[in-house]
Coordinates of C-alpha atoms in Angstrom, one line a residue:
M10 CA -12.1 -72.0 -0.4
L11 CA -9.5 -69.8 1.4
A12 CA -6.5 -68.5 -0.5
T13 CA -3.3 -70.2 0.7
N14 CA -1.3 -67.0 1.0
R15 CA -2.0 -65.0 4.1
T16 CA -1.2 -61.7 2.6
L17 CA -3.5 -62.4 -0.4
R18 CA -6.3 -63.4 2.0
L19 CA -6.0 -60.1 3.9
A20 CA -5.8 -58.1 0.6
I21 CA -9.1 -59.8 -0.5
Y22 CA -10.7 -58.9 2.8
A23 CA -9.6 -55.3 2.3
L24 CA -10.9 -55.2 -1.2
L25 CA -14.3 -56.7 -0.2
A26 CA -14.6 -54.2 2.7
A27 CA -13.8 -51.3 0.3
I28 CA -16.5 -52.6 -2.1
L29 CA -18.9 -52.6 0.8
Y30 CA -18.1 -49.1 2.3
L31 CA -17.0 -46.9 -0.6
P32 CA -19.9 -46.9 -3.1
G33 CA -22.3 -44.0 -2.6
L34 CA -20.2 -42.7 0.3
G35 CA -20.7 -39.1 -0.7
R36 CA -24.4 -39.3 -1.6
P37 CA -26.1 -38.5 1.7
A38 CA -26.0 -35.0 3.1
L39 CA -23.8 -34.3 6.1
W40 CA -25.6 -35.2 9.3
E41 CA -26.0 -32.7 12.1
P42 CA -24.1 -31.9 14.2
D43 CA -21.0 -34.2 14.1
E44 CA -20.5 -34.6 10.3
G45 CA -21.0 -30.9 9.7
R46 CA -18.6 -30.0 12.5
Y47 CA -15.7 -32.2 11.5
A48 CA -16.2 -31.4 7.8
E49 CA -16.0 -27.7 8.4
I50 CA -13.0 -27.9 10.6
A51 CA -11.1 -29.8 7.9
R52 CA -12.2 -27.3 5.2
E53 CA -11.1 -24.4 7.3
M54 CA -7.7 -26.0 7.8
V55 CA -7.4 -26.3 4.0
I56 CA -8.3 -22.7 3.2
S57 CA -6.4 -21.2 6.1
G58 CA -3.3 -23.3 5.8
D59 CA -3.2 -23.7 9.6
Y60 CA -3.0 -27.4 10.5
V61 CA -2.1 -26.8 14.1
T62 CA -5.1 -24.9 15.5
P63 CA -8.5 -26.5 14.7
R64 CA -11.3 -24.0 14.1
D65 CA -15.0 -24.4 13.6
D66 CA -16.8 -21.5 12.0
F67 CA -13.4 -19.8 12.5
E68 CA -13.6 -20.1 16.3
L69 CA -11.0 -22.0 18.2
Y70 CA -12.1 -25.6 18.7
F71 CA -10.0 -27.8 20.9
E72 CA -12.3 -30.6 22.0
K73 CA -10.5 -33.2 19.9
P74 CA -6.9 -33.7 18.5
P75 CA -6.3 -33.1 14.8
L76 CA -5.3 -36.4 13.1
V77 CA -8.8 -37.1 11.6
Y78 CA -9.1 -33.4 10.6
W79 CA -5.7 -33.8 8.8
A80 CA -6.9 -36.9 7.1
E81 CA -10.1 -35.2 6.0
A82 CA -8.2 -32.1 4.9
A83 CA -5.9 -34.3 2.8
A84 CA -9.0 -35.9 1.1
I85 CA -10.4 -32.5 0.5
Q86 CA -7.2 -31.5 -1.2
I87 CA -7.5 -34.5 -3.5
F88 CA -11.2 -34.9 -4.1
G89 CA -12.6 -31.4 -3.4
V90 CA -14.9 -30.0 -0.8
N91 CA -17.6 -32.6 -0.7
E92 CA -19.2 -35.4 1.4
F93 CA -17.1 -38.2 -0.1
A94 CA -13.8 -36.5 0.9
V95 CA -14.8 -35.9 4.5
R96 CA -16.2 -39.5 4.9
L97 CA -13.3 -41.2 3.2
P98 CA -11.0 -41.4 6.2
A99 CA -13.6 -43.1 8.3
A100 CA -14.2 -45.7 5.6
L101 CA -10.4 -46.3 5.2
F102 CA -9.9 -46.7 8.9
S103 CA -12.8 -49.2 9.0
I104 CA -11.4 -51.2 6.1
G105 CA -8.1 -51.2 8.0
Q106 CA -9.8 -52.5 11.2
V107 CA -11.4 -55.3 9.3
V108 CA -8.0 -56.4 8.0
V109 CA -6.3 -56.1 11.4
T110 CA -9.1 -58.0 13.1
A111 CA -8.8 -60.8 10.5
A112 CA -5.1 -60.9 11.0
L113 CA -5.3 -61.1 14.7
A114 CA -8.0 -63.8 14.5
E115 CA -5.8 -65.8 12.2
A116 CA -2.8 -65.5 14.6
M117 CA -5.0 -66.6 17.5
L118 CA -7.3 -69.2 16.0
G119 CA -6.5 -70.0 12.4
A120 CA -7.4 -68.9 8.9
S121 CA -11.1 -69.9 9.0
A122 CA -11.6 -67.8 12.2
G123 CA -9.9 -64.9 10.4
L124 CA -12.3 -65.1 7.5
F125 CA -15.4 -65.3 9.7
A126 CA -14.1 -62.6 12.1
A127 CA -13.7 -60.2 9.1
L128 CA -17.2 -61.2 8.0
A129 CA -18.8 -60.6 11.4
L130 CA -17.1 -57.2 11.9
A131 CA -17.6 -55.9 8.3
L132 CA -21.3 -56.9 8.3
S133 CA -22.2 -55.7 11.8
P134 CA -24.8 -52.9 11.5
L135 CA -23.0 -50.5 14.0
F136 CA -19.7 -50.9 12.3
F137 CA -21.1 -50.5 8.8
G138 CA -23.0 -47.3 9.9
F139 CA -19.9 -45.6 11.3
A140 CA -17.7 -46.7 8.4
R141 CA -19.7 -44.3 6.3
F142 CA -20.0 -41.5 8.8
A143 CA -17.5 -38.6 9.2
T144 CA -16.6 -38.9 12.9
L145 CA -13.5 -39.7 14.9
D146 CA -14.4 -43.0 16.5
P147 CA -13.4 -45.3 13.5
A148 CA -9.9 -43.9 13.7
L149 CA -9.6 -44.5 17.4
A150 CA -11.1 -48.0 16.9
F151 CA -8.6 -48.8 14.2
F152 CA -5.5 -47.6 16.0
L153 CA -6.5 -49.2 19.3
T154 CA -7.2 -52.5 17.5
A155 CA -3.8 -52.3 15.7
A156 CA -2.0 -51.5 18.9
L157 CA -3.5 -54.4 20.8
A158 CA -2.9 -56.8 17.9
A159 CA 0.8 -55.7 17.8
F160 CA 1.1 -56.1 21.6
Y161 CA -0.4 -59.6 21.4
A162 CA 2.0 -60.5 18.7
A163 CA 4.9 -59.3 20.9
A164 CA 3.5 -61.3 23.9
R165 CA 3.4 -64.5 21.9
D166 CA 7.2 -64.6 22.1
E167 CA 8.6 -66.3 25.2
S168 CA 10.4 -63.1 26.1
F169 CA 9.8 -59.4 25.3
S170 CA 13.5 -58.9 24.9
R171 CA 13.6 -60.8 21.6
P172 CA 14.0 -58.6 18.5
S173 CA 10.7 -59.6 17.0
A174 CA 8.8 -58.9 20.2
R175 CA 10.6 -55.5 20.6
G176 CA 9.6 -54.6 17.1
W177 CA 5.9 -55.4 17.8
M178 CA 6.0 -53.4 21.0
L179 CA 7.4 -50.4 19.2
T180 CA 4.6 -50.8 16.6
S181 CA 2.1 -50.9 19.4
A182 CA 3.5 -47.7 20.9
A183 CA 3.2 -45.9 17.5
M184 CA -0.4 -47.1 17.1
L185 CA -1.3 -45.8 20.5
A186 CA 0.4 -42.5 19.7
L187 CA -1.7 -42.1 16.5
G188 CA -4.8 -43.1 18.5
T189 CA -4.0 -40.3 20.9
L190 CA -3.8 -37.8 18.0
A191 CA -7.1 -39.2 16.8
K192 CA -9.1 -38.8 20.0
G193 CA -6.9 -38.1 22.9
P194 CA -5.0 -39.9 25.7
I195 CA -7.9 -42.3 26.0
A196 CA -6.1 -44.5 23.5
L197 CA -3.1 -44.9 25.8
L198 CA -5.2 -45.3 28.9
L199 CA -7.4 -48.1 27.3
G200 CA -4.6 -49.8 25.5
G201 CA -2.3 -49.8 28.6
A202 CA -5.1 -51.0 30.9
I203 CA -6.1 -53.9 28.6
A204 CA -2.4 -55.0 28.2
L205 CA -1.6 -54.9 31.9
A206 CA -4.9 -56.6 33.0
W207 CA -4.2 -59.4 30.6
M208 CA -0.5 -59.7 31.7
A209 CA -1.8 -60.0 35.3
S210 CA -4.3 -62.6 34.4
E211 CA -1.5 -64.7 32.8
G212 CA 0.8 -64.2 35.7
R213 CA 3.3 -62.4 33.5
L214 CA 3.6 -59.0 35.2
R215 CA 7.2 -59.6 35.9
Q216 CA 7.9 -59.6 32.2
V217 CA 7.0 -55.9 32.1
A218 CA 10.6 -55.3 33.0
Q219 CA 11.7 -57.0 29.7
M220 CA 9.6 -54.6 27.6
P221 CA 11.5 -51.8 25.7
L222 CA 9.4 -49.2 27.6
V223 CA 12.0 -46.4 27.1
W224 CA 12.0 -46.8 23.4
C225 CA 8.2 -47.1 23.4
F226 CA 7.9 -43.9 25.3
I227 CA 10.3 -42.2 22.9
I228 CA 8.3 -43.3 19.9
Y229 CA 5.0 -42.3 21.5
A230 CA 6.4 -38.9 22.5
A231 CA 8.0 -38.2 19.1
I232 CA 4.6 -38.7 17.5
V233 CA 2.3 -37.0 20.0
V234 CA 4.3 -34.2 21.7
P235 CA 5.0 -31.9 18.7
W236 CA 1.4 -31.0 18.0
F237 CA 0.6 -30.5 21.7
V238 CA 3.6 -28.2 22.2
L239 CA 2.8 -26.2 19.1
A240 CA -0.9 -25.9 20.0
E241 CA 0.0 -24.7 23.5
A242 CA 2.6 -22.2 22.2
R243 CA 0.1 -20.7 19.8
N244 CA -2.9 -20.9 22.1
P245 CA -1.8 -20.5 25.8
G246 CA -4.1 -22.4 28.1
F247 CA -4.8 -25.1 25.5
M248 CA -3.3 -28.0 27.5
H249 CA -5.3 -27.2 30.6
F250 CA -8.5 -26.9 28.6
F251 CA -7.9 -30.1 26.7
I252 CA -6.7 -32.3 29.5
V253 CA -8.8 -31.0 32.4
H254 CA -12.0 -29.7 30.8
E255 CA -12.3 -32.0 27.8
H256 CA -11.2 -35.2 29.4
L257 CA -11.3 -35.2 33.2
E258 CA -14.2 -33.0 33.8
R259 CA -16.3 -34.4 30.9
Y260 CA -15.7 -37.9 32.1
V261 CA -16.7 -37.4 35.7
A262 CA -19.2 -34.5 35.5
S263 CA -20.6 -34.1 32.0
S264 CA -24.3 -35.1 31.5
E265 CA -24.3 -34.4 27.7
H266 CA -25.9 -37.3 25.9
G267 CA -26.8 -38.6 29.4
W268 CA -27.6 -42.3 29.6
G269 CA -27.5 -44.9 32.3
P270 CA -24.9 -47.6 32.7
W271 CA -27.1 -50.0 30.7
F272 CA -26.8 -47.9 27.5
F273 CA -24.3 -50.0 25.6
I274 CA -26.0 -53.4 26.2
P275 CA -28.7 -52.9 23.5
I276 CA -26.1 -51.0 21.4
V277 CA -23.8 -54.0 21.4
I278 CA -26.6 -56.5 20.8
G279 CA -28.2 -54.6 18.0
G280 CA -24.9 -53.3 16.6
T281 CA -23.4 -56.8 16.2
W282 CA -26.6 -58.5 15.1
P283 CA -26.9 -61.4 14.2
W284 CA -23.2 -62.4 14.9
I285 CA -23.7 -61.8 18.6
F286 CA -25.5 -65.2 18.8
F287 CA -22.3 -67.0 17.8
V288 CA -20.2 -65.5 20.6
P289 CA -21.2 -68.0 23.2
L290 CA -20.2 -70.9 20.9
G291 CA -16.9 -69.3 20.1
W292 CA -16.2 -68.6 23.8
S293 CA -17.0 -72.1 24.9
A294 CA -14.8 -73.5 22.1
M295 CA -11.9 -71.3 23.1
R296 CA -12.3 -72.4 26.7
A297 CA -12.7 -76.1 25.8
D298 CA -9.4 -77.2 27.4
E299 CA -10.0 -75.5 30.7
G300 CA -9.0 -77.9 33.5
L301 CA -7.1 -80.3 31.3
P302 CA -3.5 -81.2 32.3
E303 CA -0.7 -79.1 30.8
S304 CA 0.3 -81.7 28.4
A305 CA -3.2 -81.9 26.9
K306 CA -3.8 -78.2 26.5
D307 CA -4.1 -76.7 23.1
P308 CA -0.7 -75.5 22.0
S309 CA -2.2 -72.5 20.1
G310 CA -3.0 -70.8 23.4
R311 CA -6.7 -70.5 22.9
R312 CA -7.4 -69.9 26.5
A313 CA -4.9 -67.1 26.7
A314 CA -6.4 -65.6 23.6
A315 CA -9.9 -65.9 25.1
R316 CA -8.8 -64.0 28.3
F317 CA -7.2 -61.3 26.1
L318 CA -10.3 -60.8 24.1
V319 CA -12.7 -60.8 27.1
I320 CA -10.5 -58.3 29.0
W321 CA -10.4 -56.1 25.9
F322 CA -14.1 -56.1 25.6
I323 CA -14.9 -55.6 29.3
V324 CA -12.4 -52.8 29.9
I325 CA -13.8 -50.7 27.0
L326 CA -17.4 -51.5 28.0
V327 CA -17.0 -50.6 31.6
F328 CA -14.9 -47.5 30.9
F329 CA -17.4 -46.0 28.6
S330 CA -20.4 -47.1 30.8
I331 CA -19.3 -45.2 33.9
P332 CA -19.9 -41.6 32.7
R333 CA -23.3 -40.4 31.8
S334 CA -22.1 -38.8 28.6
K335 CA -22.3 -41.6 26.0
L336 CA -22.7 -42.1 22.3
G337 CA -23.2 -45.3 20.5
S338 CA -19.9 -44.9 18.5
Y339 CA -17.9 -45.0 21.7
I340 CA -18.2 -48.8 21.7
L341 CA -16.6 -49.3 18.3
P342 CA -13.2 -50.3 19.7
A343 CA -14.9 -53.2 21.5
L344 CA -16.4 -54.7 18.4
A345 CA -13.2 -56.4 17.2
P346 CA -12.9 -58.9 20.1
L347 CA -16.5 -59.8 19.8
A348 CA -16.1 -60.3 16.0
I349 CA -13.1 -62.6 16.6
V350 CA -15.0 -64.8 19.2
A351 CA -18.1 -64.8 16.9
G352 CA -15.9 -65.7 14.0
Y353 CA -14.4 -68.7 15.9
G354 CA -17.9 -69.8 16.8
L355 CA -18.9 -69.7 13.1
A356 CA -15.8 -71.6 12.2
R357 CA -16.7 -74.3 14.7
M358 CA -20.3 -74.7 13.5
P359 CA -19.6 -77.8 11.3
A360 CA -18.1 -79.6 14.4
L361 CA -21.3 -79.1 16.4
G362 CA -23.6 -82.0 17.1
A363 CA -26.7 -82.0 15.0
V364 CA -29.0 -81.2 17.9
S365 CA -26.9 -78.4 19.2
R366 CA -26.4 -76.9 15.7
R367 CA -30.1 -77.0 14.9
R368 CA -31.0 -75.5 18.3
L369 CA -28.5 -72.6 17.8
L370 CA -29.7 -71.9 14.3
A371 CA -33.3 -72.1 15.5
V372 CA -32.6 -69.4 18.1
V373 CA -31.0 -67.2 15.5
A374 CA -33.8 -67.7 13.0
I375 CA -36.5 -67.0 15.6
A376 CA -34.8 -63.9 16.8
N377 CA -34.4 -62.6 13.3
L378 CA -38.0 -63.3 12.4
A379 CA -39.1 -61.5 15.6
I380 CA -36.9 -58.5 14.8
A381 CA -38.3 -58.6 11.2
A382 CA -41.8 -58.5 12.6
V383 CA -41.0 -55.5 14.8
I384 CA -39.5 -53.7 11.8
F385 CA -42.6 -54.4 9.8
V386 CA -44.9 -52.9 12.4
F387 CA -42.6 -50.0 13.1
S388 CA -42.2 -49.2 9.4
E389 CA -46.0 -49.3 8.8
L390 CA -47.1 -47.4 12.0
V391 CA -44.2 -44.9 12.5
L392 CA -41.9 -44.5 9.5
A393 CA -44.4 -44.6 6.7
P394 CA -46.4 -41.6 8.1
I395 CA -43.2 -39.6 8.4
N396 CA -41.9 -40.5 4.9
P397 CA -43.3 -43.2 2.7
G398 CA -39.8 -44.0 1.4
L399 CA -38.7 -44.7 5.0
G400 CA -41.6 -47.1 5.4
V401 CA -40.6 -49.0 2.2
D402 CA -37.0 -49.1 3.4
G403 CA -38.0 -50.7 6.7
L404 CA -40.2 -53.3 5.0
L405 CA -37.4 -54.3 2.7
I406 CA -34.9 -54.6 5.6
G407 CA -37.3 -56.7 7.5
G408 CA -38.0 -58.9 4.5
A409 CA -34.3 -59.5 3.9
M410 CA -33.8 -60.4 7.6
A411 CA -36.8 -62.8 7.5
A412 CA -35.7 -64.5 4.3
G413 CA -32.1 -64.9 5.5
A414 CA -33.3 -66.4 8.8
I415 CA -35.5 -69.0 7.0
A416 CA -32.8 -69.9 4.5
M417 CA -30.1 -70.2 7.2
Y418 CA -32.2 -72.6 9.3
W419 CA -33.2 -74.7 6.3
L420 CA -29.7 -75.0 5.0
G421 CA -28.0 -75.5 8.3
R422 CA -29.8 -78.6 9.3
A423 CA -27.2 -80.7 7.5
A424 CA -23.5 -80.4 8.6
T425 CA -22.4 -80.5 5.0
R426 CA -24.4 -77.3 4.3
V427 CA -23.3 -75.2 7.3
A428 CA -21.2 -73.0 5.0
Y429 CA -24.3 -72.3 2.9
A430 CA -26.3 -71.5 6.0
I431 CA -23.7 -68.9 7.1
G432 CA -23.6 -67.6 3.6
A433 CA -27.4 -67.1 3.6
I434 CA -27.4 -65.0 6.7
A435 CA -24.4 -63.1 5.5
L436 CA -26.2 -62.3 2.2
A437 CA -29.2 -61.2 4.1
M438 CA -27.1 -58.8 6.1
L439 CA -25.3 -57.7 2.9
A440 CA -28.7 -56.9 1.4
T441 CA -29.7 -54.7 4.4
M442 CA -26.6 -52.6 4.1
P443 CA -27.5 -50.6 1.0
L444 CA -31.1 -50.4 2.3
A445 CA -29.7 -48.9 5.6
A446 CA -27.8 -46.4 3.5
R447 CA -31.0 -45.5 1.7
V448 CA -32.7 -45.1 5.1
R449 CA -30.2 -42.4 5.9
E450 CA -30.9 -40.6 2.6
D451 CA -34.7 -40.8 3.1
A452 CA -34.3 -39.5 6.7
S453 CA -32.2 -36.6 5.6
S454 CA -34.9 -34.0 6.4
I455 CA -34.6 -35.0 10.1
S456 CA -31.1 -33.7 10.6
T457 CA -29.4 -32.5 7.3
Y458 CA -29.4 -29.0 5.7
R459 CA -27.7 -29.4 2.3
N460 CA -30.9 -28.5 0.4
L461 CA -31.4 -25.4 2.6
A462 CA -27.8 -24.3 1.9
R463 CA -28.4 -24.6 -1.8
I464 CA -31.5 -22.5 -1.6
V465 CA -29.9 -19.7 0.4
E466 CA -26.6 -19.7 -1.5
P467 CA -27.8 -17.4 -4.4
Y468 CA -29.0 -14.8 -1.8
L469 CA -25.6 -14.6 -0.2
A470 CA -24.0 -12.4 -2.8
G471 CA -21.7 -9.7 -1.7
D472 CA -21.6 -9.0 2.1
C473 CA -24.9 -10.6 2.9
T474 CA -24.8 -12.1 6.4
L475 CA -25.7 -15.8 7.1
A476 CA -26.9 -16.1 10.6
S477 CA -28.6 -18.6 12.8
Y478 CA -31.0 -17.9 15.7
R479 CA -30.3 -19.6 19.1
H480 CA -28.4 -22.5 17.5
Y481 CA -25.6 -23.2 15.1
V482 CA -26.1 -25.3 12.0
Q483 CA -22.8 -27.0 11.7
S484 CA -22.9 -27.8 8.0
L485 CA -24.0 -24.5 6.6
P486 CA -20.5 -23.0 6.5
F487 CA -19.3 -26.1 4.7
Y488 CA -22.0 -26.0 2.0
T489 CA -22.2 -22.2 1.6
R490 CA -18.5 -21.4 2.1
R491 CA -19.6 -18.6 4.4
R492 CA -19.0 -17.9 8.0
E493 CA -22.1 -18.2 10.2
T494 CA -23.1 -15.5 12.6
R495 CA -24.7 -16.8 15.8
V496 CA -27.6 -15.0 17.4
E497 CA -28.0 -15.6 21.2
Y498 CA -25.9 -18.7 20.9
W499 CA -22.4 -19.4 22.3
G500 CA -22.3 -23.2 22.9
E501 CA -19.1 -25.2 22.6
L502 CA -17.6 -22.8 20.1
S503 CA -16.9 -20.4 22.9
E504 CA -15.7 -22.8 25.6
F505 CA -12.0 -22.1 25.0
S506 CA -12.2 -18.4 24.4
P507 CA -15.7 -16.8 25.1
P508 CA -16.4 -13.8 22.9
S509 CA -16.5 -10.4 24.6
Q510 CA -20.1 -9.1 24.5
G511 CA -20.6 -6.8 21.6
K512 CA -17.0 -7.1 20.3
S513 CA -17.3 -10.1 17.9
P514 CA -19.0 -9.2 14.6
F515 CA -20.1 -12.8 14.3
V516 CA -22.0 -13.0 17.6
I517 CA -25.3 -11.1 18.1
G518 CA -26.0 -11.3 21.8
S519 CA -29.6 -10.2 22.1
D520 CA -32.9 -9.9 20.2
A521 CA -32.6 -6.1 20.5
R522 CA -29.2 -6.2 18.7
L523 CA -30.7 -8.5 16.1
R524 CA -33.5 -6.1 15.4
Q525 CA -30.9 -3.3 14.9
V526 CA -28.9 -5.3 12.4
W527 CA -31.9 -6.6 10.6
S528 CA -33.4 -3.1 10.1
S529 CA -30.0 -1.5 9.2
G530 CA -30.4 -2.1 5.5
A531 CA -27.7 -4.7 5.4
C532 CA -28.6 -8.0 3.8
M533 CA -29.2 -10.9 6.2
I534 CA -30.4 -14.4 6.0
L535 CA -31.5 -15.8 9.3
I536 CA -31.9 -19.5 9.9
V537 CA -34.6 -20.2 12.5
N538 CA -36.5 -23.1 13.9
D539 CA -40.1 -23.1 12.9
R540 CA -41.3 -22.6 16.5
D541 CA -39.4 -19.2 16.5
R542 CA -40.6 -17.9 13.2
K543 CA -43.9 -16.3 14.3
A544 CA -42.3 -14.3 17.1
L545 CA -39.5 -13.1 14.9
A546 CA -41.9 -12.2 12.1
D547 CA -43.8 -10.0 14.4
S548 CA -40.7 -8.3 15.8
L549 CA -38.4 -7.8 12.8
S550 CA -38.8 -4.9 10.4
P551 CA -38.8 -5.1 7.4
A552 CA -41.0 -8.2 7.6
P553 CA -38.9 -11.2 6.8
A554 CA -39.6 -13.2 3.7
V555 CA -39.3 -17.0 3.9
I556 CA -37.0 -18.1 1.1
G557 CA -36.6 -21.8 1.9
C558 CA -36.9 -24.6 4.5
E559 CA -35.7 -28.0 5.4
G560 CA -36.9 -30.1 8.2
K561 CA -38.0 -27.8 11.0
K562 CA -35.7 -24.9 9.9
L563 CA -36.6 -22.0 7.7
A564 CA -34.5 -19.3 6.1
L565 CA -35.7 -15.7 6.7
Y566 CA -34.5 -12.9 4.4
N567 CA -34.6 -9.1 4.6
G568 CA -33.4 -8.3 1.1
A569 CA -35.0 -7.3 -2.2
L570 CA -34.7 -10.5 -4.2
A571 CA -37.9 -12.4 -4.7
P572 CA -38.3 -15.7 -2.9
P573 CA -37.8 -18.8 -5.1
P574 CA -40.8 -20.7 -6.4
G575 CA -42.3 -23.0 -3.8
A576 CA -41.0 -21.0 -0.8
A577 CA -44.6 -20.4 0.3
D578 CA -45.0 -24.1 0.8
C579 CA -42.6 -23.8 3.8
L580 CA -45.2 -22.0 5.8
K581 CA -47.7 -24.8 5.0
A582 CA -45.2 -27.5 6.1
G583 CA -44.5 -25.5 9.3
A584 CA -48.1 -25.3 10.1
K585 CA -48.4 -29.1 9.8
N586 CA -45.4 -29.6 12.1

């Protein structure tokens, strides 16, 4: 039974989301490259005291604005240099988005819709995954959701000139400003486009003149402009690089993470599973009064809310589908409207006719059983040979989904037990969440290097150089507290200010120079991919000793200390790879 007090309900949703996202947050190692990069930028802000200029491996890094780095740095100050601290902001932003989504769903469609919208969002696989991942997108998703919720609250007034509407508009402007500091002007672009498109669909564009746009601009500028001005003053050329290179050129020309326009379709379906199946029901229920006379239409404005949500989703989907450069996390700001529509569909389940309800539940159950079967086969044939633990994880996830599907269909046959049916599938998804977290831990050897850092750390005494060959391991400086010298690698760390050849002591520009440094007698640990080890072993003198490995990377050493026990096993593992 729902709590009668709205504030209490939202506080309960926040508490439940915190219980879901916070336990074990710091247990997995930082995933390469994103988590390692953002963690190290925040760490370097703390140790340097410079919160204006982001640096990665102490090189200028202006690809993203600083708000999430600031949040991670604050967490590091409180909790220390560890994985929990750098992931905490993403978890808190995600908790906040669950609460805001529930509040917006309540305002649009009632308390039950708010409950189920919170449930659908919090237990969506994609949302859960990034709530426990140190990246910028949860912050953008939260601030954009909050900005659009505030705008919708303002628009529900008959006039934008009313004090309550003006207050909500100013709140929306502040949220867009914080979203801009989280990931750039994309927050303003998307938020403005969604709001204007919806106003046009409602025939209310004339009301734009009633909005307190001057005050909105003042608030937005007061939050955003100071950092941009300071960053440009300390780093001339920053604004051109940030606006032109990082946003305009990357949007129209970048092929990094290149995918076709279809990319987000499976991401959305899989990322919101199984709640995506209830979206059509929620949509049809919100549009139920289409075509009725004005006097008979639903006074709560369901159709206007439906248009707002569909425009919200489509604008974000289309915007991020156009460029070739895409990541699954980009779609996070579009999950809230889907969760609200799915939540309304879940709330309407008891009102469905028996035949329609059983048909819908049968579709969901069959789809879950089919996915469970695929997971079983994939776990046995693909995951288990890589890592037996991964195979077991996959089998447990598939089993939970199958059990939930069967229980949901059996319980949902009777209208009086629909709530139990929804609870069954929710519990099944809840059971998969810790299993999914364990999958990440069991798959750590694929793209994490915490163990490698721990192995090499005792060998980094004094002035020993930590270097990487033709790549940059983002998390090693975070774990070892040492700057990483890059050999024949420039990459994104040099996009703003490329190093002059031979002048940076932390860039070795050629194999010949590497051989000179290696043979000079100065201590060096060189992180290499296994495929490069043989060629380097033949060319470097003294012959490198392998002191550790993780995944496909090995640590080569030119010093006098003996390799740790088990280091020889790295060569055997490399031979198998």
